[in-house]
Coordinates of C-alpha atoms and ligand atoms in Angstrom, one line a residue:
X1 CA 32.4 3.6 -17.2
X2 CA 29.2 5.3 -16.9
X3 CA 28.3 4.0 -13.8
X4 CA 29.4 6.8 -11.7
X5 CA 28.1 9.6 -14.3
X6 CA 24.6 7.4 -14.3
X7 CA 24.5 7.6 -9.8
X8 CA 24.8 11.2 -10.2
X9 CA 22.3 11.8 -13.2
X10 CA 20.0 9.5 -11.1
X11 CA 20.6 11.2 -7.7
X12 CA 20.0 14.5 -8.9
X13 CA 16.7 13.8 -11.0
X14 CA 13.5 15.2 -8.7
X15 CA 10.6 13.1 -8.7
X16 CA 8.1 15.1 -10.2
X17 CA 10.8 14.9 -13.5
X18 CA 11.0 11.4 -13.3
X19 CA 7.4 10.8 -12.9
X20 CA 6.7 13.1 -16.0
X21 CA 9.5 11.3 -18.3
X22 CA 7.9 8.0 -17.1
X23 CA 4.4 8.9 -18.3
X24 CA 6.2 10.1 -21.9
X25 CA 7.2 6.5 -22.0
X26 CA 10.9 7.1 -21.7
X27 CA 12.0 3.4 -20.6
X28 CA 15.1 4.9 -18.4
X29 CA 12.6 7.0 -16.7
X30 CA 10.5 4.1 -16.0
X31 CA 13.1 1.4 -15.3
X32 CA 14.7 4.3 -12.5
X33 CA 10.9 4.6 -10.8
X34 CA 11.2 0.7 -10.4
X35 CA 14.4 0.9 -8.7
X36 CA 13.2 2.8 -6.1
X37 CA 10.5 0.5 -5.7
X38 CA 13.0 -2.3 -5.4
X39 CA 15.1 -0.3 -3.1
X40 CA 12.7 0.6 -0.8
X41 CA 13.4 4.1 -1.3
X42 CA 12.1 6.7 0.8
X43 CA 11.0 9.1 -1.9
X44 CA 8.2 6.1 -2.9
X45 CA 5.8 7.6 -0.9
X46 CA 6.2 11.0 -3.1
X47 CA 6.4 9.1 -6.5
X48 CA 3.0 6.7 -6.0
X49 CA 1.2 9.8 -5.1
X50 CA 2.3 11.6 -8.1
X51 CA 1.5 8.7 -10.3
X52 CA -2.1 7.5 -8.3
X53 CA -4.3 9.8 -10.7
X54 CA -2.6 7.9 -13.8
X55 CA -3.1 4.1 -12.5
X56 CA -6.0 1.6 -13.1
X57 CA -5.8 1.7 -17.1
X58 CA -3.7 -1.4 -17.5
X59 CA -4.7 -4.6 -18.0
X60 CA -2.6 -7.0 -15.3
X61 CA -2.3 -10.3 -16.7
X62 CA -0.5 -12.7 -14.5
X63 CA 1.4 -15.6 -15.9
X64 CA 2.3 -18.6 -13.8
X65 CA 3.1 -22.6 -13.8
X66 CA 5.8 -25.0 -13.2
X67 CA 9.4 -24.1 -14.2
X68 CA 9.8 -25.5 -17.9
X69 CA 5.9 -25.1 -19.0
X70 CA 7.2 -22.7 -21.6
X71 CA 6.4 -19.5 -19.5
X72 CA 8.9 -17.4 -20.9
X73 CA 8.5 -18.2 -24.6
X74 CA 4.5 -17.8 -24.1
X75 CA 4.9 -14.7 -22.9
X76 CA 7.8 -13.6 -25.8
X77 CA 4.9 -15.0 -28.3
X78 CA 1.7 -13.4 -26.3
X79 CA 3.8 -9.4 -26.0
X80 CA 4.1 -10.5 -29.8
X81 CA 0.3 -11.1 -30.5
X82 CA -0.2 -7.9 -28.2
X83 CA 2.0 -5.6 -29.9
X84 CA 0.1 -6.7 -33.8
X85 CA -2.7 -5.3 -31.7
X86 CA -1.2 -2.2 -31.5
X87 CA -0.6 -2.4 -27.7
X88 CA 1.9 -1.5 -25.5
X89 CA 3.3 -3.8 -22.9
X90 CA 5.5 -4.2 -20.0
X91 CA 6.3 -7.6 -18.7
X92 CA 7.6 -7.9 -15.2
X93 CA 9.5 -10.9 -13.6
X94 CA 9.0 -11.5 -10.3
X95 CA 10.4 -14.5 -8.4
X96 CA 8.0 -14.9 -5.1
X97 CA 10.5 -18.2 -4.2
X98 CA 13.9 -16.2 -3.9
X99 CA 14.4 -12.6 -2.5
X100 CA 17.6 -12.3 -5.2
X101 CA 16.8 -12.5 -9.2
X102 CA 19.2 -15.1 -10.6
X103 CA 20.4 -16.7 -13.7
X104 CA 16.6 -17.8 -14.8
X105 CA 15.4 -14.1 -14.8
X106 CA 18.5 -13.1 -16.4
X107 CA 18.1 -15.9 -19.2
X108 CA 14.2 -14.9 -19.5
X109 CA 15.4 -11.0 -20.3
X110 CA 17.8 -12.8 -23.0
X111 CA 15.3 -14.7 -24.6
X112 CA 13.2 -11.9 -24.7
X113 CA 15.4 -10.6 -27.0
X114 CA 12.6 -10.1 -30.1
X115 CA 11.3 -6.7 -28.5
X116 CA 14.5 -5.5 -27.7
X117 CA 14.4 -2.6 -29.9
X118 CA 10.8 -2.0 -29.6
X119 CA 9.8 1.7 -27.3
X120 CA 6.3 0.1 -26.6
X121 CA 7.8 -2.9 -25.1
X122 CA 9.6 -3.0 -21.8
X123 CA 10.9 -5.9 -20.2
X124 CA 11.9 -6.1 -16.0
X125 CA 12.9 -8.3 -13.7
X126 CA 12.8 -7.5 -10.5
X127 CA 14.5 -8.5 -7.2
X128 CA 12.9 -8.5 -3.3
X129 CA 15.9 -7.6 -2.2
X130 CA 14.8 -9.7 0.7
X131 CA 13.9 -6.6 2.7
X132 CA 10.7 -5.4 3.5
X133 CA 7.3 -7.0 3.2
X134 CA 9.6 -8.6 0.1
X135 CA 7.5 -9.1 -3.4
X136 CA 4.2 -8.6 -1.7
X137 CA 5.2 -5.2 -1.3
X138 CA 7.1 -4.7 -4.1
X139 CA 5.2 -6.0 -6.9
X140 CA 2.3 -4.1 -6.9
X141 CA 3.8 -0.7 -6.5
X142 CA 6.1 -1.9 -9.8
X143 CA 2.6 -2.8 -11.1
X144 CA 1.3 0.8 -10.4
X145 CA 4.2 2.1 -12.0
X146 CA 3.9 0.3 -15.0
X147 CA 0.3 1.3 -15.6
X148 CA 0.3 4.9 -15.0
X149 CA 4.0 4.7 -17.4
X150 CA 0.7 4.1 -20.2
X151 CA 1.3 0.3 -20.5
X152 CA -2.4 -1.2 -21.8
X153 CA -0.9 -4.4 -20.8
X154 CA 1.0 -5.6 -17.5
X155 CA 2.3 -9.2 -18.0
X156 CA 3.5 -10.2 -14.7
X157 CA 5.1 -13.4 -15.1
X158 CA 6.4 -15.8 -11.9
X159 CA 9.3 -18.0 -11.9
X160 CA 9.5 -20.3 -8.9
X161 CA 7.6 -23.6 -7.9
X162 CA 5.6 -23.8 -4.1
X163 CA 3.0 -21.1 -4.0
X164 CA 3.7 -18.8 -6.5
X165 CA 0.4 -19.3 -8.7
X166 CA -1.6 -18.7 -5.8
X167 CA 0.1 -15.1 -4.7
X168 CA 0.3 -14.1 -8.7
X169 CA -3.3 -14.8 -8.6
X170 CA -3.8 -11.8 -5.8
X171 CA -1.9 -9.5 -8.2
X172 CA -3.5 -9.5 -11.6
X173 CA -6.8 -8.9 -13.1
X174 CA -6.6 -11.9 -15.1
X175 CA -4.5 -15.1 -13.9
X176 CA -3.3 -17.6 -16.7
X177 CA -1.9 -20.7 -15.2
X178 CA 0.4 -22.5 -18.0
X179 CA 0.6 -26.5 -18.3
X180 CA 2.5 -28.7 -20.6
X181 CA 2.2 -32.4 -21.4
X182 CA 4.4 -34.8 -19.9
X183 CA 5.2 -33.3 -16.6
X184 CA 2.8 -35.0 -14.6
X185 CA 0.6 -31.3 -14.3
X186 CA -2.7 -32.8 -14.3
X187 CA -1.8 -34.2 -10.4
X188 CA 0.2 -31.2 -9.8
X189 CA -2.5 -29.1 -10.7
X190 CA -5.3 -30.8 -8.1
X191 CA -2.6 -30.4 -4.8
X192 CA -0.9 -26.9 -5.7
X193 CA -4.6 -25.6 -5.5
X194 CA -3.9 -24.2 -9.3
X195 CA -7.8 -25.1 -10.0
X196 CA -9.4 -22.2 -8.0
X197 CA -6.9 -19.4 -8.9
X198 CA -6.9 -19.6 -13.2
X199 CA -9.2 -17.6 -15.3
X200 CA -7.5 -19.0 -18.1
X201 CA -5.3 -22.2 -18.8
X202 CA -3.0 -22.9 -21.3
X203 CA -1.5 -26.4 -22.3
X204 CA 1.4 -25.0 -23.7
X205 CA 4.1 -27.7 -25.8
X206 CA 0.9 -29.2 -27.7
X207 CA 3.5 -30.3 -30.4
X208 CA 4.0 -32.7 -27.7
X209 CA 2.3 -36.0 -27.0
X210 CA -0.5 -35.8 -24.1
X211 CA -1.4 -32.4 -25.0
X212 CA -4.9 -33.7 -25.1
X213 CA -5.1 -36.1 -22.5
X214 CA -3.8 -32.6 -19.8
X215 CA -6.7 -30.6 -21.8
X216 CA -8.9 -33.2 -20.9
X217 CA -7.9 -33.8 -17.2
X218 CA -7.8 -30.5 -16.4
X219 CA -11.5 -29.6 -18.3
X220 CA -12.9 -33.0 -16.0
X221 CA -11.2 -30.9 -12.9
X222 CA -12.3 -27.7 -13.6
X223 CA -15.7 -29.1 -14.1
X224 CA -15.6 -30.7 -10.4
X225 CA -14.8 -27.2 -9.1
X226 CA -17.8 -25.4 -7.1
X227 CA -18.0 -22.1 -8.3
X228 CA -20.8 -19.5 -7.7
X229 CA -23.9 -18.7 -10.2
X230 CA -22.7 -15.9 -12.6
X231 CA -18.9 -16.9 -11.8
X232 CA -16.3 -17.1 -14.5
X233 CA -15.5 -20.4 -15.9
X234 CA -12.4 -20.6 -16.9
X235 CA -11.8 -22.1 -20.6
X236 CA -8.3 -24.1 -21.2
X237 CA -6.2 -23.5 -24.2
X238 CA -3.9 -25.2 -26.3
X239 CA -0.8 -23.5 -27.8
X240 CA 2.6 -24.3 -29.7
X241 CA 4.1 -21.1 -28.0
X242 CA 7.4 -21.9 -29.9
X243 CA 5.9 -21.5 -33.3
X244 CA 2.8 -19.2 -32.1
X245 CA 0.5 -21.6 -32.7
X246 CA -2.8 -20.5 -30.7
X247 CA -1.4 -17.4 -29.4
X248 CA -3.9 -15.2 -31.1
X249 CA -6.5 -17.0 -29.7
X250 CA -4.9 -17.0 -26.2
X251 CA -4.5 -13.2 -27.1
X252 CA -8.6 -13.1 -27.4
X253 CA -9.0 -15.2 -24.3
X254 CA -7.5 -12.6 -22.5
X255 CA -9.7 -9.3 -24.2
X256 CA -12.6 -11.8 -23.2
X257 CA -12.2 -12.0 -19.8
X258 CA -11.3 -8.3 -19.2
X259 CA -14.4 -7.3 -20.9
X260 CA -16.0 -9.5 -18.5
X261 CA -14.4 -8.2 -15.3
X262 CA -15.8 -4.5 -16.5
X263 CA -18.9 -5.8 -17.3
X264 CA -20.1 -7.2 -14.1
X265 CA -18.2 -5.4 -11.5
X266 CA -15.8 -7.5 -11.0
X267 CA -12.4 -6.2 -12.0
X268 CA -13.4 -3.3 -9.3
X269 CA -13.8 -6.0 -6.6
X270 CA -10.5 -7.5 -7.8
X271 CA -8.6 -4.1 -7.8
X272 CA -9.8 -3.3 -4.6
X273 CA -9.0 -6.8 -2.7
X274 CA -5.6 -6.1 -4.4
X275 CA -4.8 -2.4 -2.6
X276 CA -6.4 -4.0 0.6
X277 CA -3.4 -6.5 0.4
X278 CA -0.9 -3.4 -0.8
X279 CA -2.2 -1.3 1.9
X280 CA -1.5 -4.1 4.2
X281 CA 1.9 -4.9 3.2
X282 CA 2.7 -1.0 3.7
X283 CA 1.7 -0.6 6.8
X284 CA 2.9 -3.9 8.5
X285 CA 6.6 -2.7 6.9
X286 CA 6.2 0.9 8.0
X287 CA 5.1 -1.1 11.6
X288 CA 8.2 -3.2 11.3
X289 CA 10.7 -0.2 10.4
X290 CA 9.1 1.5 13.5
X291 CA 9.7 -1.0 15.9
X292 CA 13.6 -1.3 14.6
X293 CA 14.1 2.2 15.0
X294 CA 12.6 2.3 18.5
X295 CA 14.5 -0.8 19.2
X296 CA 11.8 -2.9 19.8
X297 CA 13.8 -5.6 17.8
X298 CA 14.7 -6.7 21.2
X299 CA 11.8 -6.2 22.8
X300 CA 10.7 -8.3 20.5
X301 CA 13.4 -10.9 21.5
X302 CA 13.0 -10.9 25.1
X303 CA 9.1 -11.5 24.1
X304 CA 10.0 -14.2 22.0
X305 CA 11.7 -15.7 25.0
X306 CA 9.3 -15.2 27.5
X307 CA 6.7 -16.5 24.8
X308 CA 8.9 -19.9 24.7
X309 CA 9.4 -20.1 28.6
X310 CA 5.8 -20.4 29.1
X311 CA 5.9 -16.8 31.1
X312 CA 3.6 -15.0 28.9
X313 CA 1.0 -15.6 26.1
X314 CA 1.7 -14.8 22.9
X315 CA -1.3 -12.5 23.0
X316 CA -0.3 -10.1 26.0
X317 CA 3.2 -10.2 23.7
X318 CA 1.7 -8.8 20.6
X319 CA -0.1 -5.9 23.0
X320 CA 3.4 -5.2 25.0
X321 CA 5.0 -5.2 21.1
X322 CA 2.3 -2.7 19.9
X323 CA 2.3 -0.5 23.1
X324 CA 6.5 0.1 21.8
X325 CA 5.2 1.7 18.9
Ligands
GDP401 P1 9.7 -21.5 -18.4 O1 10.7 -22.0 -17.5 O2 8.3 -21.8 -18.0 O3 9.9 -20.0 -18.6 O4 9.9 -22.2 -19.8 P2 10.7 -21.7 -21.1 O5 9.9 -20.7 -21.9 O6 12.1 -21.4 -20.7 O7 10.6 -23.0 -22.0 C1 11.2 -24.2 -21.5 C2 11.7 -25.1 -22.7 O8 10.5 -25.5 -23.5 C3 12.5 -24.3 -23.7 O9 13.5 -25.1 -24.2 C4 11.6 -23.9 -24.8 O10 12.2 -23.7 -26.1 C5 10.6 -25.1 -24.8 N1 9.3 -24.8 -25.3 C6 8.6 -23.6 -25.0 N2 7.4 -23.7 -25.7 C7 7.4 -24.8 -26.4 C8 6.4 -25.4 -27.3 O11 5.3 -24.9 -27.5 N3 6.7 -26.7 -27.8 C9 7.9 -27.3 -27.5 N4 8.1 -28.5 -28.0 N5 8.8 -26.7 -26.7 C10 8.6 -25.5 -26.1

């Protein structure tokens, strides 16, 4: 077993090692510095400030849509595209609707198989671990890790229905919402509020019957959709991701609107709504792990209570909770 022999390598290796090994592109190096994002670990704090001056190279491209779209064999076909361009990429799987990865992450690392052997490809899922300010605090530190590791491309792609295209949309540069014929997307796409958060769209399956008729839908939607002067408009796709079929061109789609971002300003703005969020998470878990160690946790309870009873305002509550820490 090399489990043991592995916990001792890892505890002993010092951050400004790992940090260096992860910017040579070792994949252990990297896959360790993710850990320790997943794990909350207290040495975080030491590792993004040693990898801050290498971060804001990548392009993040976020990948999201109904379970089934094809998500997973786009992304296999798009790292493919990617790599005949001679870049590297990481792709990270998140699940925003579970704080556990399960089988489907698992099955998506399987099927991702093709790039298995390849150094300039590296494939992660990653857990919440249900701790913490969860994914919203996790991802983007994984992100950051990613990118300063030399990555030119970030795919971050989220399994899970509910609102999961609209938080991958606060974590990427570019946010590709995937579709597929036959599953009832077009009405999908109008309530889950998929219109405003897409830069690009993809009718993936267009082997398939209705491949059009979704194209079309969606283009008369997208169309409806106030957006200011100068704003992006998003273009939708078709591809076969299965054979490859449009992937170059969804590869291109991609290039195009990161060029665009740069160009007007915009991918600053983006970035910098993004570490406002970060920064946000970090704080209100550093708030929460203050209040637990002071043992405001039952403050906190006897607030709640007194909140229900009608004895106190929910305001005066927050101040009393504050005043703890
Ligand atoms: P995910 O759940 O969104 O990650 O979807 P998967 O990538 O796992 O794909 C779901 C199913 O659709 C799998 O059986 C794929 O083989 C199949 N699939 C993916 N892309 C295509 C495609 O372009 N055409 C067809 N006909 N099937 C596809």
């Amino acid at each position: 077993m090399t489990t043991q022999a592995g916990g001792r390598r890892r505890s002993t290796a010092s951050v400004p090692d790992l940090v260096s090994r992860a910017r040579q592109g070792q994949p252990a190096a990297v896959a360790r510095l993710i850990s320790l994002v997943e794990d909350a670990s207290p040495s975080l704090r030491e590792v993004m400030s040693a990898l801050a001056p290498y971060t804001g190279r990548a392009h993040v491209v976020g990948i999201t849509g109904a379970p089934g779209v094809g998500k997973s064999t786009s992304t296999n076909a798009l790292v493919g595209a990617l790599r005949a361009r001679g870049r590297r990429v990481a792709v990270l799987a998140v699940d925003p609707s579970s704080p556990f990865s399960g089988g489907a992450l698992l099955g998506d690392r399987v099927r991702m198989g093709d790039h298995a052997l390849d150094a300039d490809v590296f494939i992660r899922s990653m857990a919440s671990r249900g701790h913490l300010g969860g994914l919203a605090w996790s991802t983007p530190q994984a992100i950051r890790v990613l990118d300063a590791a030399g990555f030119d491309t970030v795919l971050v792609e989220t399994v899970g229905v509910g609102q999961s295209e609209v938080e991958v949309a606060g974590l990427a540069d570019t946010t590709v919402v995937l579709l597929a014929p036959g599953m009832g997307d077009g009405i999908q796409a109008a309530k889950a509020g998929i219109l405003e958060v897409g830069d690009l769209y993809v009718v993936n399956k267009a082997d398939r019957e209705g491949a059009d008729l979704v194209r079309r839908d969606l283009r008369g939607m997208l169309a409806l959709t106030e957006r200011a002067d100068g704003a992006w408009r998003p273009s939708v796709l078709k591809t076969v991701a299965q054979t490859g079929e449009g992937v170059d061109a969804f590869a291109d789609a991609l290039a195009e609107h990161r060029t665009w971002l740069e160009a007007t300003g915009a991918l600053e703005q983006r970035r910098a709504a993004r570490a406002r969020r970060e920064i946000e998470a970090i704080a209100t878990a550093a708030l929460r792990a203050r209040w637990g160690a002071l043992g405001a946790r039952s403050t906190l309870d006897d607030l709640a209570h007194e909140v229900a009873r009608g004895s106190r305002d929910p305001y005066s509550a927050a101040d009393a909770l504050l005043d703890t820490v």
